[in-house]
Tab-separated table of C-alpha atoms in Angstrom:
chain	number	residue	atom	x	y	z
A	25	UNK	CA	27.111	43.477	-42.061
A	26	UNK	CA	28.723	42.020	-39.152
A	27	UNK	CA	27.115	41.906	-35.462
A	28	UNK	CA	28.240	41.295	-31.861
A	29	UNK	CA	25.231	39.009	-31.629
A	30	UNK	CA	22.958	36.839	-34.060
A	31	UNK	CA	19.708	36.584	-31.919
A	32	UNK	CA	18.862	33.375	-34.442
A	33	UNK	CA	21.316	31.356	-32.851
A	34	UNK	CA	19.580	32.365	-29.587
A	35	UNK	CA	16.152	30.973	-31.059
A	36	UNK	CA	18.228	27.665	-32.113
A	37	UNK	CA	19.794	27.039	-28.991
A	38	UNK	CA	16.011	27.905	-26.997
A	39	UNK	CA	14.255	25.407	-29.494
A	40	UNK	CA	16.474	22.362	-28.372
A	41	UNK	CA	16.348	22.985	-24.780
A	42	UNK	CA	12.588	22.987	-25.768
A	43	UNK	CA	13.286	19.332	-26.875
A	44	UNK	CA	15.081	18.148	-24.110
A	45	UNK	CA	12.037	18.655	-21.540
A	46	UNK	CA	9.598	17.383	-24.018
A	47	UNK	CA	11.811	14.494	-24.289
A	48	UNK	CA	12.225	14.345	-20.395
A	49	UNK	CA	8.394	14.233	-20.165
A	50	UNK	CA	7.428	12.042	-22.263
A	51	UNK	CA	9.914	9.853	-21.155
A	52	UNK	CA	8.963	10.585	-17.272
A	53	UNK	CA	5.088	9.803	-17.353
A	54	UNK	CA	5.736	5.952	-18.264
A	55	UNK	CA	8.211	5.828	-15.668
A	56	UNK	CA	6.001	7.207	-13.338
A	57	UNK	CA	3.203	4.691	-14.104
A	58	UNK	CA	5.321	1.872	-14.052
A	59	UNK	CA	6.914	2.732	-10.425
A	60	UNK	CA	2.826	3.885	-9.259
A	61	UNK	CA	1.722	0.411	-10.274
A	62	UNK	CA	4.403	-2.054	-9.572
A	63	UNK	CA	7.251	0.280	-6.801
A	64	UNK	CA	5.336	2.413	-4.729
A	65	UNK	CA	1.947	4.134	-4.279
A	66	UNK	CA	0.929	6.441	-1.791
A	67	UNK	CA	-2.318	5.765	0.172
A	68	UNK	CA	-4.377	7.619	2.728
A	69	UNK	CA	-6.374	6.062	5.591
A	70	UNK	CA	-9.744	7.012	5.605
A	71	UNK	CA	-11.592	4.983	8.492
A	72	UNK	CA	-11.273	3.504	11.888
A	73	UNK	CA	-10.386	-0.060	10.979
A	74	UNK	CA	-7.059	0.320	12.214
A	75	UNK	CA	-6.998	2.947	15.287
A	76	UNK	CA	-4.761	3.109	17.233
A	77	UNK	CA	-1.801	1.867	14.763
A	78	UNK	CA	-3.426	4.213	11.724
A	79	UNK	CA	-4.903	7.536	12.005
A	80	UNK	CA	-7.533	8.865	10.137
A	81	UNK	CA	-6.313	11.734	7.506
A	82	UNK	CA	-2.796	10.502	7.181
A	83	UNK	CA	-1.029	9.163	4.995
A	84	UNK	CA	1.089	6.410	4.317
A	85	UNK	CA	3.170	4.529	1.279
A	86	UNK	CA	2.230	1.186	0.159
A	87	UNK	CA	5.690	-0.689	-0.760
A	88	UNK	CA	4.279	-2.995	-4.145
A	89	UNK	CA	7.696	-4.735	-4.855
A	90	UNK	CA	8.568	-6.193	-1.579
A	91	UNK	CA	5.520	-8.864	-1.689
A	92	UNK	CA	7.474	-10.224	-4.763
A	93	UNK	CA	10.808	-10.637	-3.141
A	94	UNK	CA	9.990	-11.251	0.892
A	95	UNK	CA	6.923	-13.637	2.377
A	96	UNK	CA	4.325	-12.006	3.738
A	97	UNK	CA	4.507	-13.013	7.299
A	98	UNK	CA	1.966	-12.658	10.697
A	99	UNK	CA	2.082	-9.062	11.946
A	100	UNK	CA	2.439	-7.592	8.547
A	101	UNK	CA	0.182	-4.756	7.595
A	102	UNK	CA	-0.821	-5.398	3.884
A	103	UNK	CA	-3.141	-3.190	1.538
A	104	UNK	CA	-5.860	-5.524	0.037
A	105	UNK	CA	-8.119	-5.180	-2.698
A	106	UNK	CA	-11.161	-6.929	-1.637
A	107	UNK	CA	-13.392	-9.080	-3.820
A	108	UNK	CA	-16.855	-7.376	-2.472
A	109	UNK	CA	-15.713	-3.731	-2.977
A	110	UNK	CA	-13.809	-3.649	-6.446
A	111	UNK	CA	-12.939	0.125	-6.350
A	112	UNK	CA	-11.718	0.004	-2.634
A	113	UNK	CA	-8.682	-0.920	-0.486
A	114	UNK	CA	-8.393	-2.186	2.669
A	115	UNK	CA	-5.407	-1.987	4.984
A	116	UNK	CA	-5.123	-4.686	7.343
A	117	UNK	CA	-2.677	-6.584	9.830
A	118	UNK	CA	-2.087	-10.506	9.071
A	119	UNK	CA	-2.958	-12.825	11.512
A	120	UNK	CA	-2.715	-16.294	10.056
A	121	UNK	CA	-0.955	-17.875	6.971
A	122	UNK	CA	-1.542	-20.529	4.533
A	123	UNK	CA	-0.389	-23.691	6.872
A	124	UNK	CA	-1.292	-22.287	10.048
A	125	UNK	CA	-4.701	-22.705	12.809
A	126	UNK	CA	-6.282	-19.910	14.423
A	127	UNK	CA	-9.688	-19.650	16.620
A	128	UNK	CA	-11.168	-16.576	18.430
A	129	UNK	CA	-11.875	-17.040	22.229
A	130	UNK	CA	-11.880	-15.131	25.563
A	131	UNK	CA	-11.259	-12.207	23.732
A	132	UNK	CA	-8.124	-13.539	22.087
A	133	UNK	CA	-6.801	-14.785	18.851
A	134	UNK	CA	-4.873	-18.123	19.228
A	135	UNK	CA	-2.549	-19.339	16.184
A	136	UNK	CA	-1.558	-23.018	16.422
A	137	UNK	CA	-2.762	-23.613	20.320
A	138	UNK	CA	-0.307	-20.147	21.115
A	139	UNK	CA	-1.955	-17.010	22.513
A	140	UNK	CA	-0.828	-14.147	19.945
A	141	UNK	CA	0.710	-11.048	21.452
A	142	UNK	CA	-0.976	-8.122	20.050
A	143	UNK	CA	0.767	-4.926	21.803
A	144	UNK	CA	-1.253	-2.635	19.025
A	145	UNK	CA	-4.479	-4.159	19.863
A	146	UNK	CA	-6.959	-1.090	22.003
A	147	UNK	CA	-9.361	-4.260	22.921
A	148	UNK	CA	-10.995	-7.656	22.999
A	149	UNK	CA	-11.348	-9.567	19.584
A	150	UNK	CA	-15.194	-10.823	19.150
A	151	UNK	CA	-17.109	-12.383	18.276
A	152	UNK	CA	-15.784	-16.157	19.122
A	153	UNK	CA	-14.493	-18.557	16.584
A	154	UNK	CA	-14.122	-21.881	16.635
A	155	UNK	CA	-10.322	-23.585	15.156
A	156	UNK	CA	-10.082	-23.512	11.326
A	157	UNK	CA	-6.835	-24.134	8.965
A	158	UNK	CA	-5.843	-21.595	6.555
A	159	UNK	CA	-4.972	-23.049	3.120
A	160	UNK	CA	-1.879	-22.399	1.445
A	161	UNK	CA	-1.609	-19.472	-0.776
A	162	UNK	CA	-4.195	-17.342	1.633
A	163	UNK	CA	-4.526	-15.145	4.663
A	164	UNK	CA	-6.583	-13.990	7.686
A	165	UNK	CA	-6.396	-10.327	8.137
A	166	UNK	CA	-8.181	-8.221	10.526
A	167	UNK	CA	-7.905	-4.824	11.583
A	168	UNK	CA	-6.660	-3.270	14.908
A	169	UNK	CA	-9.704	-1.991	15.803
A	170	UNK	CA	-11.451	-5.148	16.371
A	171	UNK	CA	-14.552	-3.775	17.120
A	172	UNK	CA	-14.983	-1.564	14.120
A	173	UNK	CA	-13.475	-3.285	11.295
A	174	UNK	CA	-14.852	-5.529	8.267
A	175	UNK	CA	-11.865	-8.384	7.561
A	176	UNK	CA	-11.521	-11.837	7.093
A	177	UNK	CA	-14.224	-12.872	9.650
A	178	UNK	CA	-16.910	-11.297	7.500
A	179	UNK	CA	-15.162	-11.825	3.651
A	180	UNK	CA	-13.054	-14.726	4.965
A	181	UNK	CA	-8.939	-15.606	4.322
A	182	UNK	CA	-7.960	-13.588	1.114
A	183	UNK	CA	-5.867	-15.217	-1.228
A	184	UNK	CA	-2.582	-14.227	-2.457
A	185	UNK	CA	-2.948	-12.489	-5.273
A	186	UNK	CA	-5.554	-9.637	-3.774
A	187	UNK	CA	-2.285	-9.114	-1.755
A	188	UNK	CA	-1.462	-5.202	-3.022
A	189	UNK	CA	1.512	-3.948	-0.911
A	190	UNK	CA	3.133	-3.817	2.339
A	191	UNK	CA	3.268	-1.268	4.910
A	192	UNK	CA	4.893	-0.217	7.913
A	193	UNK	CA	3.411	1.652	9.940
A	194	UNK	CA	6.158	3.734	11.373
A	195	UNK	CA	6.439	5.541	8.167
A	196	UNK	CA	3.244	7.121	8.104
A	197	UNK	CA	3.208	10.947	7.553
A	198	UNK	CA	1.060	13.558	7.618
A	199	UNK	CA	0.769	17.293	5.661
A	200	UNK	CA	-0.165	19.121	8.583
């Protein structure tokens, strides 16, 4: 008997389309991992450390490639993952490189005998430090909130490879 319409082919044609997304998903979670880990991650600020430049409650994406393909350089803002805190991440600004001096006095950070012009900065830096070399290969990061921040003057310069990501701070964004 002959029909308009053979609702088998129907099933046929529904059962590959099934395919396709399975295939699309499977294929998409690796992806996904790979870019999460080694692209781009998304991170949310969750303390003071770095008022006024970083808000609590927003949010903000950590670019993971760029450390591979452009020097990290002073006035960076870098996501860490600290030795002392294994599970944690710290977002802070780079003051010193490997090569370069820096001491903490009246109130201000001085790289290489220069004062360093800190526009973001809401206050004085204490307490005073005297003039110490960072090796090659590390950095001295603080936060912008001087006063309520733990950085490299309590854990010291972090080397390289804690290094997670870059950030800048003008693309910060927020779901409400």
């Amino acid at each position: 008997r002959r029909t308009f319409f053979r609702w088998h082919f129907l099933w046929a044609d529904r059962r590959r389309h099934n395919w396709f997304w399975a295939v699309a998903l499977v294929l998409s979670i690796p992806a996904f991992l790979f870019c999460e880990r080694y692209v781009v991650s998304a991170g949310r600020v969750t303390d003071l450390s770095m008022l006024p430049t970083l808000k609590p409650g927003g949010y903000f994406l950590v670019n993971k490639f760029i450390v591979r393909l452009a020097p990290i350089r002073r006035g960076d803002v870098v996501v860490i993952h600290p030795a002392n805190h294994p599970r944690w991440y710290y977002v802070k600004r780079v003051i010193a490189v490997g090569g370069e001096s820096f001491s903490i006095s009246e109130g201000r950070v001085w790289v290489d005998g220069h004062v360093l012009e800190e526009p973001y900065l809401a206050g004085r830096t204490e307490p005073e430090m005297p003039p110490r070399r960072i090796r090659k290969g590390f950095y001295f990061l603080m936060g912008d909130n001087r006063m309520n921040s733990e950085d490299s003057r309590a854990f010291g310069p972090v080397p390289e490879k804690r290094v997670v990501g870059k950030i800048r701070p003008g693309q910060l964004f927020s779901f409400w």
